[in-house]
mmCIF file of C-alpha atoms in Angstrom:
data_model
loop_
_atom_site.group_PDB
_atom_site.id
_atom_site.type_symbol
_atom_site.label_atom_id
_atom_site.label_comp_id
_atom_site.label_asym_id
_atom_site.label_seq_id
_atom_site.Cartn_x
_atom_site.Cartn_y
_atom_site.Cartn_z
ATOM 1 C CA UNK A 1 110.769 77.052 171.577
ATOM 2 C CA UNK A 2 112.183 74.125 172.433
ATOM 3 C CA UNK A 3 110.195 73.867 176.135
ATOM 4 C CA UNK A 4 107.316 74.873 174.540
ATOM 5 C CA UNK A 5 107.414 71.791 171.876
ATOM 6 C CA UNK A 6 108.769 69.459 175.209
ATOM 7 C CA UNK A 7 105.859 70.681 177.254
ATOM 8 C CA UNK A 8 103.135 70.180 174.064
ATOM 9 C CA UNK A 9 104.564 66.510 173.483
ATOM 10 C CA UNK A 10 104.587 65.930 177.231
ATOM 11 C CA UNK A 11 100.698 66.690 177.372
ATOM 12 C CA UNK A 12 100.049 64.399 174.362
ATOM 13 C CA UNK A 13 101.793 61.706 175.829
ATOM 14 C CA UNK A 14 99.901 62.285 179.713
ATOM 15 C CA UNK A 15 96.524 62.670 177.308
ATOM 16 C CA UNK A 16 97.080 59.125 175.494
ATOM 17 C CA UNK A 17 98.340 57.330 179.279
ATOM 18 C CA UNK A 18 95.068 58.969 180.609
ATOM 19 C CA UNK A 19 92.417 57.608 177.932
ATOM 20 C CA UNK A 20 94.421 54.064 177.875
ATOM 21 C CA UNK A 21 94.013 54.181 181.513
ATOM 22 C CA UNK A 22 89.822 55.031 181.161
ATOM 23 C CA UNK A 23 89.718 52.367 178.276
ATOM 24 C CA UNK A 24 91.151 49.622 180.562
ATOM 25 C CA UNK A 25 88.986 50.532 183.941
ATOM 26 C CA UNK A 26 85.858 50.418 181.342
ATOM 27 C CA UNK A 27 87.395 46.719 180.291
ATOM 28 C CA UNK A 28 87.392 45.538 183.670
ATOM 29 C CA UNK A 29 84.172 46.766 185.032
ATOM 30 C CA UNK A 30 82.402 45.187 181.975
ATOM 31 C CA UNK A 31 80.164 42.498 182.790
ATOM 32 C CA UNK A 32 81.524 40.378 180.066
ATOM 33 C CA UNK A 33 83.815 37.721 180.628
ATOM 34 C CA UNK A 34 86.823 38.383 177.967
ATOM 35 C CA UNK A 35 88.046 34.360 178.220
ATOM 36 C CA UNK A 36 84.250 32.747 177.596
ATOM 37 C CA UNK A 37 83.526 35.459 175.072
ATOM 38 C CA UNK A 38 86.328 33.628 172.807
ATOM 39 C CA UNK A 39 86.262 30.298 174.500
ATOM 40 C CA UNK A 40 82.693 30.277 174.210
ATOM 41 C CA UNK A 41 80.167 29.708 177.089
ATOM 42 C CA UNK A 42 80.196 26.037 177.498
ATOM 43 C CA UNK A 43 84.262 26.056 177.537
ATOM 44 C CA UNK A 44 85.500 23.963 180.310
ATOM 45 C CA UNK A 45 86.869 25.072 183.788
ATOM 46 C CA UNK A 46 90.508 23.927 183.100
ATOM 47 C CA UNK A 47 90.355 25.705 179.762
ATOM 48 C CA UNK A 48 88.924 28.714 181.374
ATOM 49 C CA UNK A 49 91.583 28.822 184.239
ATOM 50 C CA UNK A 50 94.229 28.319 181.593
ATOM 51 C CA UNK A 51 92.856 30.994 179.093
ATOM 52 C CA UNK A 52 92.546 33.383 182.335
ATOM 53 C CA UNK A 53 96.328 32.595 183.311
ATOM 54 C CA UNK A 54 97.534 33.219 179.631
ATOM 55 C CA UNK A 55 95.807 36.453 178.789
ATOM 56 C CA UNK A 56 97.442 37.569 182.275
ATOM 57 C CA UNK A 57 94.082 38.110 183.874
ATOM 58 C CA UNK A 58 94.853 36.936 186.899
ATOM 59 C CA UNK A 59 97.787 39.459 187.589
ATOM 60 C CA UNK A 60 97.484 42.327 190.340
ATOM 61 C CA UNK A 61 95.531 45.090 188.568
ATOM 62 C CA UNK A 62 98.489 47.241 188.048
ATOM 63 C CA UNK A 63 100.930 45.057 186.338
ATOM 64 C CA UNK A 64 97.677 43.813 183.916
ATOM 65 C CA UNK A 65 97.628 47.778 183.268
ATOM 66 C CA UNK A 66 101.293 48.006 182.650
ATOM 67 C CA UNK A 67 100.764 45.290 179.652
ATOM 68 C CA UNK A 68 97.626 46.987 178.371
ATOM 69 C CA UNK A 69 99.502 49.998 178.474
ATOM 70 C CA UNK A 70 102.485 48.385 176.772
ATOM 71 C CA UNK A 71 100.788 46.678 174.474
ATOM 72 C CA UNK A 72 98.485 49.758 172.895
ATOM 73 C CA UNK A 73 101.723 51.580 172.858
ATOM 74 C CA UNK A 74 103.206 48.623 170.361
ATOM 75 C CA UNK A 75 100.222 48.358 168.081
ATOM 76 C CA UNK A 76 98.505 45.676 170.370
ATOM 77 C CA UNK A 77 94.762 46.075 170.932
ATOM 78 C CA UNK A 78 93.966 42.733 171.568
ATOM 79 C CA UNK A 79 91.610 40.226 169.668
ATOM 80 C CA UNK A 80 88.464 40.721 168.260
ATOM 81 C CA UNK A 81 85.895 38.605 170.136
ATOM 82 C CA UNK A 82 84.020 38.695 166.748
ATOM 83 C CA UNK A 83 86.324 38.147 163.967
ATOM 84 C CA UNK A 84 89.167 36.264 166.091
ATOM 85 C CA UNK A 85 91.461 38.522 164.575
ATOM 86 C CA UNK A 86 93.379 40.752 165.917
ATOM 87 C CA UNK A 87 92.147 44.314 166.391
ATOM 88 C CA UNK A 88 95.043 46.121 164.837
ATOM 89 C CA UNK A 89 94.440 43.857 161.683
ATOM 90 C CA UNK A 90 91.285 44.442 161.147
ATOM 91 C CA UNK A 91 91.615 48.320 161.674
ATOM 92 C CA UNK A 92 94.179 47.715 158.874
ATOM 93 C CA UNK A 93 91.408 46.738 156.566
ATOM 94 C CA UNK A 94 88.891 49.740 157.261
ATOM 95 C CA UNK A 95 91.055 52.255 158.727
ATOM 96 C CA UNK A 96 92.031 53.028 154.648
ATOM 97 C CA UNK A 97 88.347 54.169 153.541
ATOM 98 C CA UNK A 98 87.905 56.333 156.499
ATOM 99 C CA UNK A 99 91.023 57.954 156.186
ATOM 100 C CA UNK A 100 90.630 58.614 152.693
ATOM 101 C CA UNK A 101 86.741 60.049 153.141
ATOM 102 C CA UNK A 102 88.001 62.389 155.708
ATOM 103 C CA UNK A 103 91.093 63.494 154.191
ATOM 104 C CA UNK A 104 88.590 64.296 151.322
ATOM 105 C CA UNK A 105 85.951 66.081 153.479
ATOM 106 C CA UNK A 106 89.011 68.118 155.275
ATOM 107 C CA UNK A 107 90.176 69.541 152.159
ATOM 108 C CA UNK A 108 86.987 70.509 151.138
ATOM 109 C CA UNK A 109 86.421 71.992 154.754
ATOM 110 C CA UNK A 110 89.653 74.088 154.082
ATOM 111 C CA UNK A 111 88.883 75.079 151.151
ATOM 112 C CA UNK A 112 84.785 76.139 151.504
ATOM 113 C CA UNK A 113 86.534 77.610 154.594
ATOM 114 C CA UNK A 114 88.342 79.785 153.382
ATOM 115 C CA UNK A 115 86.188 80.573 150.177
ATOM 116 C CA UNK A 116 83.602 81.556 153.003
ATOM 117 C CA UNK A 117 86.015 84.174 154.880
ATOM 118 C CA UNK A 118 87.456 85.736 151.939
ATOM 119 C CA UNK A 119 84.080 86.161 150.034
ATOM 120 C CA UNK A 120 82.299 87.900 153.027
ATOM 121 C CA UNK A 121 85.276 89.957 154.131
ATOM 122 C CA UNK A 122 85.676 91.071 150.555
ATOM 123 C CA UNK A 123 82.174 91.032 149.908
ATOM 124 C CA UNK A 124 82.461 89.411 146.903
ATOM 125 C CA UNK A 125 79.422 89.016 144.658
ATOM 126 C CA UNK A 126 77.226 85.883 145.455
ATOM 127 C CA UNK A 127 78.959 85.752 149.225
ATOM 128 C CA UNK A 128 75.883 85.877 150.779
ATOM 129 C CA UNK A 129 73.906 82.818 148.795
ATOM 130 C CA UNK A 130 77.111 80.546 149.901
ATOM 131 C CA UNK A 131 76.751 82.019 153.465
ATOM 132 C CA UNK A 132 73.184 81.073 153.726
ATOM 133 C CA UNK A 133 73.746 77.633 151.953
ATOM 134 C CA UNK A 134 76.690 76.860 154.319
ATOM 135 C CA UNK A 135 74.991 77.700 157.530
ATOM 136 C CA UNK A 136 71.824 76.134 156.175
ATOM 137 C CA UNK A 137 73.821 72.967 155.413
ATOM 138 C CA UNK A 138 75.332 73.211 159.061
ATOM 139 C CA UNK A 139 72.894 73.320 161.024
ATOM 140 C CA UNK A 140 71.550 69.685 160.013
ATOM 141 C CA UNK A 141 72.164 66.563 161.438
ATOM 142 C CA UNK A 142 75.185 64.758 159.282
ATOM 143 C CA UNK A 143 72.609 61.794 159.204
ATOM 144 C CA UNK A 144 69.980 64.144 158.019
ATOM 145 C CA UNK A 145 71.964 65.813 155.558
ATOM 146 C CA UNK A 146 73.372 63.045 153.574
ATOM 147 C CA UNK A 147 69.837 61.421 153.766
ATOM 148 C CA UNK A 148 68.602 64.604 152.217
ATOM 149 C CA UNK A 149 71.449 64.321 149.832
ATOM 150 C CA UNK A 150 70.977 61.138 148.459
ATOM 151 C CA UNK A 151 67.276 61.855 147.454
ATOM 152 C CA UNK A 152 68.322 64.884 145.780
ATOM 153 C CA UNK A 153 71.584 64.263 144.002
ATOM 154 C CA UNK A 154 70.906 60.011 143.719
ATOM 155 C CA UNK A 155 67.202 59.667 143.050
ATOM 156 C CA UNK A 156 66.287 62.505 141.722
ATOM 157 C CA UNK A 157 69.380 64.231 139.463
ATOM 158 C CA UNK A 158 71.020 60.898 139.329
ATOM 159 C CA UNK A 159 74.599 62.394 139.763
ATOM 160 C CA UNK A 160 76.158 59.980 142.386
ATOM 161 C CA UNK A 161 76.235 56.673 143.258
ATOM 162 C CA UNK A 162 74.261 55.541 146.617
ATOM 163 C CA UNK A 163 76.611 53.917 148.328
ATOM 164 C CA UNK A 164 79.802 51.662 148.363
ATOM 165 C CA UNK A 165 83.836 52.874 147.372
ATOM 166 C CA UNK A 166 84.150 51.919 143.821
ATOM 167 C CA UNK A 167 82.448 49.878 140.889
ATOM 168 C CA UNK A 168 84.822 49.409 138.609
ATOM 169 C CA UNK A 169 86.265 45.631 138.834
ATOM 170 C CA UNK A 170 89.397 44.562 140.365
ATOM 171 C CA UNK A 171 90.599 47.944 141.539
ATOM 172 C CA UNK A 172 94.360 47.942 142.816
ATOM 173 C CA UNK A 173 94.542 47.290 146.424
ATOM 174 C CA UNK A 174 97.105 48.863 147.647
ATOM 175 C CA UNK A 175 99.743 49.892 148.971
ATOM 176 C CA UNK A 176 97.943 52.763 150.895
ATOM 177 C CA UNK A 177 94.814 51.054 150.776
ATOM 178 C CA UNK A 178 92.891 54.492 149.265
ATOM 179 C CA UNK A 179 91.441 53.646 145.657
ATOM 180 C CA UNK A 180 92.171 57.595 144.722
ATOM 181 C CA UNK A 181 96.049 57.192 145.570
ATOM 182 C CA UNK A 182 96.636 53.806 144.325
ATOM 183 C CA UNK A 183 94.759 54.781 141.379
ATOM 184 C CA UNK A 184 97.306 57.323 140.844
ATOM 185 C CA UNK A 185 100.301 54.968 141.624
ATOM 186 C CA UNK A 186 98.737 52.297 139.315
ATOM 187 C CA UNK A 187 98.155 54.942 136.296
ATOM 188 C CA UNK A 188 94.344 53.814 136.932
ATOM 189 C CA UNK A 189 92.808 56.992 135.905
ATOM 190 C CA UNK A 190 89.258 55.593 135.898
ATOM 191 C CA UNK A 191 89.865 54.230 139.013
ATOM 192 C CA UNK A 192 90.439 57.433 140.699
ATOM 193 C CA UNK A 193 87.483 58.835 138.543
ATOM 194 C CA UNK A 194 85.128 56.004 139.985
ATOM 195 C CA UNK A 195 86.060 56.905 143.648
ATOM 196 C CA UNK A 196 85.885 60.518 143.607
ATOM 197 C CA UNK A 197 82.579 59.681 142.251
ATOM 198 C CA UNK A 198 82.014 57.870 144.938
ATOM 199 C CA UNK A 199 83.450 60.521 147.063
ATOM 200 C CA UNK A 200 81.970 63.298 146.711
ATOM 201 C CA UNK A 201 79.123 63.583 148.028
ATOM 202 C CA UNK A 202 79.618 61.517 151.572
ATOM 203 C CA UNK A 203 82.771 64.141 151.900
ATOM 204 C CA UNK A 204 80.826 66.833 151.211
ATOM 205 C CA UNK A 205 78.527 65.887 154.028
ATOM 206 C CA UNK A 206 81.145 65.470 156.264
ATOM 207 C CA UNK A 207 82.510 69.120 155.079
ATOM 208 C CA UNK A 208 79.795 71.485 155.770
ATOM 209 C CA UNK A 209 79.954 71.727 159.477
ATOM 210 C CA UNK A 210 83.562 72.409 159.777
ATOM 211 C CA UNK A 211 83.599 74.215 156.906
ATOM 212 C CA UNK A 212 81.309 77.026 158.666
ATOM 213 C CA UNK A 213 83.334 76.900 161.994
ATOM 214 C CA UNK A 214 86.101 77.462 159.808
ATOM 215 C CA UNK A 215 85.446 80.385 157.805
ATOM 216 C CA UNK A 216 83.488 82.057 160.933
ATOM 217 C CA UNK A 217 86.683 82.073 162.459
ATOM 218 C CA UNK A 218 89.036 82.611 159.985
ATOM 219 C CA UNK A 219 86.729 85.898 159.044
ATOM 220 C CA UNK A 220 86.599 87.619 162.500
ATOM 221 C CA UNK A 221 90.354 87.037 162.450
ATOM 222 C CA UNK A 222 90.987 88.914 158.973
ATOM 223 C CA UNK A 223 88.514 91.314 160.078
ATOM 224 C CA UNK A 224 90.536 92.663 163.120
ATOM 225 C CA UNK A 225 93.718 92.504 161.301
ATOM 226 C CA UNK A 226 92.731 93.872 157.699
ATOM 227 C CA UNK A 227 93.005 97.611 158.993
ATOM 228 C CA UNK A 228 96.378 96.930 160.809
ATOM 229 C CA UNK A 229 99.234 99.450 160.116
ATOM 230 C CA UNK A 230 101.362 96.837 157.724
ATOM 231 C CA UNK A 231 97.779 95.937 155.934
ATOM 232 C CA UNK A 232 97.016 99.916 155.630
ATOM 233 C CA UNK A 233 101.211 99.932 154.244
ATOM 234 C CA UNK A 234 100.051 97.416 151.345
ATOM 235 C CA UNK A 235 96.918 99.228 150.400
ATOM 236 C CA UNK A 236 99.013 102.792 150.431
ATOM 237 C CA UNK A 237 101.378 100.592 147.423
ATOM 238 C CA UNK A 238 98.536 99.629 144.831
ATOM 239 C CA UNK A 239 98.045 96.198 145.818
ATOM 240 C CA UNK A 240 94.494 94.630 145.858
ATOM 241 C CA UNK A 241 92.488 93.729 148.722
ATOM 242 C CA UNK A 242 92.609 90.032 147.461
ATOM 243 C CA UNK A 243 96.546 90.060 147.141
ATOM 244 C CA UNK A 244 96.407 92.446 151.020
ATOM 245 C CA UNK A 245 94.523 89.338 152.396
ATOM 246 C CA UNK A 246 96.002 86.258 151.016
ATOM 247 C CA UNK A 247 99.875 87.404 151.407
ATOM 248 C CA UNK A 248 99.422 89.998 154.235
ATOM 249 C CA UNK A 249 96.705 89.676 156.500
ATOM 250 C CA UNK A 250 96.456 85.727 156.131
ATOM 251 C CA UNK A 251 99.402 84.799 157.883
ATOM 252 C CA UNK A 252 98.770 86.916 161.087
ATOM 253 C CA UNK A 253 95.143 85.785 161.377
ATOM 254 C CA UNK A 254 95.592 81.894 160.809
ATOM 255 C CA UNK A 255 96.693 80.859 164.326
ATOM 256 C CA UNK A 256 92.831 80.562 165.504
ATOM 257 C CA UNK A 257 91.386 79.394 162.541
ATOM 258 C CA UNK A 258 94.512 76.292 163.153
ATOM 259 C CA UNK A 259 93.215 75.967 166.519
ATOM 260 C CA UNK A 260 89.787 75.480 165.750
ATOM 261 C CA UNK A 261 91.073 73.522 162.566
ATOM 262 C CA UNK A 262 92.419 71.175 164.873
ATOM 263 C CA UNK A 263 88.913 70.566 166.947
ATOM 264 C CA UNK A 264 86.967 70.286 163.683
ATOM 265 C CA UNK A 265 89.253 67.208 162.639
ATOM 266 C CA UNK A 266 88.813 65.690 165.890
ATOM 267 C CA UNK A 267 84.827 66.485 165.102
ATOM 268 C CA UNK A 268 85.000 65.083 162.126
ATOM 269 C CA UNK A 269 86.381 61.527 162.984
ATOM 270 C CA UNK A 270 83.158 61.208 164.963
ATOM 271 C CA UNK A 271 81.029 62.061 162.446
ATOM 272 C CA UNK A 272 82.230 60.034 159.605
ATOM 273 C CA UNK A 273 81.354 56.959 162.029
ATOM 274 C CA UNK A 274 77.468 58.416 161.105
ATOM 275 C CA UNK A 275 77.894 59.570 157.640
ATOM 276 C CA UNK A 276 79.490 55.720 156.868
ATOM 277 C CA UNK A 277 76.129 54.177 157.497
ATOM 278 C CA UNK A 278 74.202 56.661 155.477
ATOM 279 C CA UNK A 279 76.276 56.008 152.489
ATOM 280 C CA UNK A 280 77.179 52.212 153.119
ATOM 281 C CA UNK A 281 81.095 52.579 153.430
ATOM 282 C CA UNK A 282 83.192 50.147 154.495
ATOM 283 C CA UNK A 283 84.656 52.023 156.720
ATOM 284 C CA UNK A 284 85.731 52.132 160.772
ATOM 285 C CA UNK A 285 82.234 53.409 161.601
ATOM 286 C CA UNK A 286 80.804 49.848 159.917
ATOM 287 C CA UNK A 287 83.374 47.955 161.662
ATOM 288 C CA UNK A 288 82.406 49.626 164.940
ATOM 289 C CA UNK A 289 78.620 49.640 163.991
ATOM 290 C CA UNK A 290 79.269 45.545 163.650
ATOM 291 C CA UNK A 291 81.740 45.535 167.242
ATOM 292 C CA UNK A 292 78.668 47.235 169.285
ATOM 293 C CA UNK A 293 75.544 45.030 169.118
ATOM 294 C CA UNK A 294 78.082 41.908 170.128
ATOM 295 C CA UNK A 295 79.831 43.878 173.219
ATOM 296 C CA UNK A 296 82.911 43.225 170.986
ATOM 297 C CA UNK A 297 84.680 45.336 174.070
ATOM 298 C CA UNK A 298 88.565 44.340 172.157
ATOM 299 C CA UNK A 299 87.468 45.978 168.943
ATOM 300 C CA UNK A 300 85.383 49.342 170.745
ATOM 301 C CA UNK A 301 88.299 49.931 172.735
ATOM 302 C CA UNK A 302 90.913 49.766 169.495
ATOM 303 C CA UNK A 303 88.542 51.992 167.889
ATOM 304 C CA UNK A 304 88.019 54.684 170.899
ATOM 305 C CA UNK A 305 92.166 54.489 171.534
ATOM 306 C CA UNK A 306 92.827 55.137 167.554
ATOM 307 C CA UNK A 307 90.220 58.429 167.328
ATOM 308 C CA UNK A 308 91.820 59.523 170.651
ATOM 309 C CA UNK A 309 95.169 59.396 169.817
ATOM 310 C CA UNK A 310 94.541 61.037 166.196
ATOM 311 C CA UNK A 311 92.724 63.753 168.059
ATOM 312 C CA UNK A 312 95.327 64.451 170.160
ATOM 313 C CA UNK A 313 98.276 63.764 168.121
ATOM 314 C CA UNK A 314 96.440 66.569 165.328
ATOM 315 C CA UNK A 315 95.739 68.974 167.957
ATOM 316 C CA UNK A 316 98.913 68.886 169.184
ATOM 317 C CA UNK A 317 100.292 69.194 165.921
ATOM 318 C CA UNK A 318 98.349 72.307 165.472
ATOM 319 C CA UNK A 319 100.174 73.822 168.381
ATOM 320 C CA UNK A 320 103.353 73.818 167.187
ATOM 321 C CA UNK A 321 102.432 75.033 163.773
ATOM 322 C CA UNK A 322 101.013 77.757 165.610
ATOM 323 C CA UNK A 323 103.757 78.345 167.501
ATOM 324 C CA UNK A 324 105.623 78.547 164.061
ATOM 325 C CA UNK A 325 103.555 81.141 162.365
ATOM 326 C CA UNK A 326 103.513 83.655 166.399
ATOM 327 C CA UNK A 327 106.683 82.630 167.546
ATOM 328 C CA UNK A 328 105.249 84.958 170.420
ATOM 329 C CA UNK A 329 102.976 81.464 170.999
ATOM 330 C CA UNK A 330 105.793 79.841 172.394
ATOM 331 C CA UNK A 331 107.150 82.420 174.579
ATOM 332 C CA UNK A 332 103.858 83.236 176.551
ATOM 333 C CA UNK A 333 103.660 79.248 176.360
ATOM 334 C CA UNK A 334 100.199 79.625 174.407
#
């Protein structure tokens, strides 16, 4: 177990060298000049040459890679040619809302999910409308979709708000920076009533698509264990196919429904970037949305190396929790 949770952290950490290492080429083959993009083009030679000599530019190419490297690893990404702040502060101020609307839309994955599997294995009444209302929902663009939902559940029914995080006044602001926690941690109950509200429906959006990949998964996997010897042992002493499933079958047949848990996350980063400017939220995908137009390369590249690393870091992650339910995992090495 132990090599097998060595080798796993080993490939995260070769993963995040490798896409630091892309990021940086991508910085220096980019036609814009980092020192007059926040000197400004009619900055002076000797300010230029002493801008270029502080920021290290003039280093050999591997030791300017060694301090990029370095400094990502510390929490520095560098200054934002557009808001002169630094990168890692300004992710600080969005990062919160985009966490917190795909935390939402990943529970609500995981749980349509698993609704989806358990209803069509069981063949519960009803399984088929959700089915067809899942895969429906699925197979639409994320823009599309919560386009679609807007007109229906905003114009028309009225039930949610259009766009934005909150609307009641001075909410608290932190200290996780997500209005539903520090509601909680404030006793602000109509604070964390105003953003679900405001939740719901962009997480929702966000849901569907995993949701489906999900279940589909999860249900060939109970499927091909559900008439195993110890599930056929359960069923011989009186115990319901629900009850066979959830504290049988559920544990054997998780490990690929983790795995492809683990993509859908990854997935779903990149897709909140869209479903942000549908729904207006302040979010990383506005911040990034405002980085692009300006070549803002500091703030694109904090951005990329923050989705990568989460990606990685969660699918590694998933691994080892695999490797904790099938100890067998890390013997074969996965």
């Amino acid at each position: 177990m132990k090599t097998f949770i060595a080798s796993r952290l080993g490939a995260m950490a070769a993963i995040l060298v490798a896409l630091t290492a892309v990021m940086f080429v991508l910085q220096n083959i980019s036609p814009l000049d980092p020192v007059k993009a926040q000197l400004g083009a009619q900055a002076s030679a000797d300010a230029v040459a002493a801008r270029r000599a502080a920021l290290g530019l003039n280093d050999p190419v591997l030791v300017q890679f060694w301090h990029y490297l370095v400094g990502a690893a510390t929490g520095d990404l560098g200054t934002s040619y557009r808001t002169r702040h630094s990168v890692v502060s300004d992710l600080g101020s969005f990062v919160p809302a985009t966490l917190e609307l795909a935390l939402c839309g990943l529970a609500i994955a995981i749980a349509l999910a698993v609704l989806l599997a358990f209803s069509t294995t069981l063949r519960w009444r009803g399984a088929n409308v959700l089915r067809a209302v899942l895969f429906t929902g699925s197979s639409a663009p994320m823009f599309l979709l919560g386009i679609v939902g807007l007109i229906v559940f905003y114009q028309d029914l009225g039930w949610v708000p259009a766009n934005g995080r909150i609307a009641v006044p001075n909410p608290p602001t932190g200290p996780t920076g997500m209005l539903t926690v520090d509601g909680l941690l404030h006793a602000r109950l109509d604070v964390v009533a105003d953003a679900m509200h405001h939740l719901i429906l962009p997480a929702f959006v966000i849901a569907i698509g995993p949701a489906v990949a999900i279940g589909r998964v999860l249900r060939s996997s109970l499927l091909a264990d559900i008439d195993s010897d110890y599930a056929r042992t359960a069923r011989a002493k009186g115990l319901s196919e629900t009850r066979i499933l959830a504290r049988h079958v559920l544990r054997n047949s998780v490990g690929a429904a983790l795995s492809m848990t683990g993509l859908q996350v990854g997935l779903m980063f990149s897709g909140v970037l869209v479903v942000e400017q549908v729904f207006g939220w302040p979010g990383i995908g506005q911040y990034i949305a405002q980085s692009i137009p300006v070549a803002d390369f500091p703030a694109i590249a904090g951005v990329t190396l923050m989705l990568g690393a989460i990606y990685v870091v969660i699918n590694t992650v998933v691994d080892l929790l695999q490797a904790a339910a099938d100890p067998r995992i890390a013997i074969t090495g996965g």
